[in-house]
Amino acid sequence: MRAHPNLFMEIKTDPRSHGLNYPLADGGKLKPEWLALFNEFPDRFVLGSDQHYPETSEPEQRWQEVVKLFNQLPPEVRRKIGTDNAARIYGKPVASHVRIAGN
């Protein structure tokens, strides 16, 4: 990400495909290397929004994995990733009534 300052990433999780680059370890704990990445580049991530909510045929839905990850972020990083970055990137104001958990 240092080499590409215009690169933004979407956080998207799928409990069915835990590959090497999956941000959560077994048990749902955020991997330290991912936490370090989010902390170093908090302005470069947004939450994935195309995860087909809800998927009732799946025992654990993808959005639940995102919530697990999101709730383990420091409050300032959570606010940036949860609302501020999308507003900045897409040019939309953040509604004053939006509240991020933990803030």
Short mmCIF file of C-alpha atoms in Angstrom, two decimals:
data_model
loop_
_atom_site.label_atom_id
_atom_site.label_comp_id
_atom_site.label_asym_id
_atom_site.label_seq_id
_atom_site.Cartn_x
_atom_site.Cartn_y
_atom_site.Cartn_z
CA MET A 1 0.00 0.00 0.00
CA ARG A 2 2.97 2.28 0.53
CA ALA A 3 3.97 1.83 -3.11
CA HIS A 4 0.46 2.65 -4.36
CA PRO A 5 -0.98 5.67 -2.51
CA ASN A 6 -4.12 5.68 -4.65
CA LEU A 7 -5.00 2.07 -3.77
CA PHE A 8 -8.12 1.54 -1.67
CA MET A 9 -9.34 -1.81 -0.41
CA GLU A 10 -12.74 -3.20 0.39
CA ILE A 11 -13.10 -5.39 3.48
CA LYS A 12 -15.12 -8.39 2.46
CA THR A 13 -15.27 -11.64 4.36
CA ASP A 14 -16.70 -15.05 3.61
CA PRO A 15 -16.74 -17.74 6.31
CA ARG A 16 -16.69 -20.40 3.58
CA SER A 17 -13.28 -19.42 2.21
CA HIS A 18 -10.61 -18.79 4.82
CA GLY A 19 -7.49 -18.48 2.68
CA LEU A 20 -4.04 -17.28 3.60
CA ASN A 21 -5.06 -13.64 3.30
CA TYR A 22 -8.17 -13.98 5.45
CA PRO A 23 -8.16 -11.29 8.18
CA LEU A 24 -9.70 -13.45 10.93
CA ALA A 25 -8.04 -16.40 12.64
CA ASP A 26 -9.93 -19.44 13.83
CA GLY A 27 -12.34 -18.34 16.52
CA GLY A 28 -12.93 -14.97 14.84
CA LYS A 29 -9.96 -13.08 16.30
CA LEU A 30 -8.48 -10.39 14.06
CA LYS A 31 -4.98 -11.42 12.98
CA PRO A 32 -2.26 -9.07 14.30
CA GLU A 33 -0.84 -8.38 10.85
CA TRP A 34 -4.26 -7.24 9.63
CA LEU A 35 -4.76 -5.04 12.67
CA ALA A 36 -1.37 -3.45 11.96
CA LEU A 37 -2.38 -2.87 8.33
CA PHE A 38 -5.70 -1.25 9.31
CA ASN A 39 -3.92 0.91 11.88
CA GLU A 40 -1.24 2.01 9.42
CA PHE A 41 -3.66 2.75 6.56
CA PRO A 42 -7.03 3.59 8.19
CA ASP A 43 -7.93 5.96 5.34
CA ARG A 44 -7.62 3.29 2.66
CA PHE A 45 -10.29 0.74 3.61
CA VAL A 46 -14.07 0.58 3.26
CA LEU A 47 -16.55 -2.11 4.24
CA GLY A 48 -17.76 -4.35 1.43
CA SER A 49 -21.37 -3.67 0.58
CA ASP A 50 -22.18 -6.31 -2.02
CA GLN A 51 -22.43 -9.35 0.21
CA HIS A 52 -26.06 -10.24 -0.54
CA TYR A 53 -27.71 -9.71 2.83
CA PRO A 54 -29.20 -11.93 4.16
CA GLU A 55 -28.17 -15.33 2.89
CA THR A 56 -30.55 -17.47 4.88
CA SER A 57 -29.18 -20.76 3.52
CA GLU A 58 -25.80 -20.19 5.18
CA PRO A 59 -25.41 -21.03 8.90
CA GLU A 60 -23.07 -18.09 9.44
CA GLN A 61 -23.62 -15.17 7.18
CA ARG A 62 -20.81 -13.13 5.68
CA TRP A 63 -21.89 -9.90 7.36
CA GLN A 64 -21.39 -11.56 10.75
CA GLU A 65 -17.71 -12.06 9.92
CA VAL A 66 -17.39 -8.38 8.97
CA VAL A 67 -19.00 -7.39 12.28
CA LYS A 68 -16.51 -9.61 14.17
CA LEU A 69 -13.62 -7.91 12.40
CA PHE A 70 -15.07 -4.41 12.70
CA ASN A 71 -15.71 -4.68 16.44
CA GLN A 72 -12.03 -5.49 17.08
CA LEU A 73 -10.75 -2.27 15.52
CA PRO A 74 -9.79 0.77 17.60
CA PRO A 75 -12.65 3.33 17.68
CA GLU A 76 -10.93 5.90 15.42
CA VAL A 77 -10.05 3.26 12.81
CA ARG A 78 -13.57 1.82 13.05
CA ARG A 79 -15.08 5.27 12.40
CA LYS A 80 -12.88 5.87 9.37
CA ILE A 81 -13.50 2.46 7.84
CA GLY A 82 -17.18 2.37 8.81
CA THR A 83 -18.29 5.79 7.57
CA ASP A 84 -15.69 8.47 6.89
CA ASN A 85 -13.76 6.78 4.09
CA ALA A 86 -16.83 5.94 2.03
CA ALA A 87 -18.12 9.50 2.45
CA ARG A 88 -14.78 10.91 1.34
CA ILE A 89 -14.27 8.53 -1.58
CA TYR A 90 -17.82 8.73 -2.92
CA GLY A 91 -18.39 12.39 -2.06
CA LYS A 92 -21.32 11.83 0.26
CA PRO A 93 -21.74 13.52 3.64
CA VAL A 94 -21.94 11.28 6.70
CA ALA A 95 -25.31 11.57 8.37
CA SER A 96 -25.03 13.15 11.79
CA HIS A 97 -27.18 10.41 13.32
CA VAL A 98 -24.87 7.59 12.21
CA ARG A 99 -23.20 6.07 15.22
CA ILE A 100 -20.41 3.54 15.08
CA ALA A 101 -20.39 0.98 17.87
CA GLY A 102 -17.98 1.91 20.62
CA ASN A 103 -18.11 5.65 19.95
#
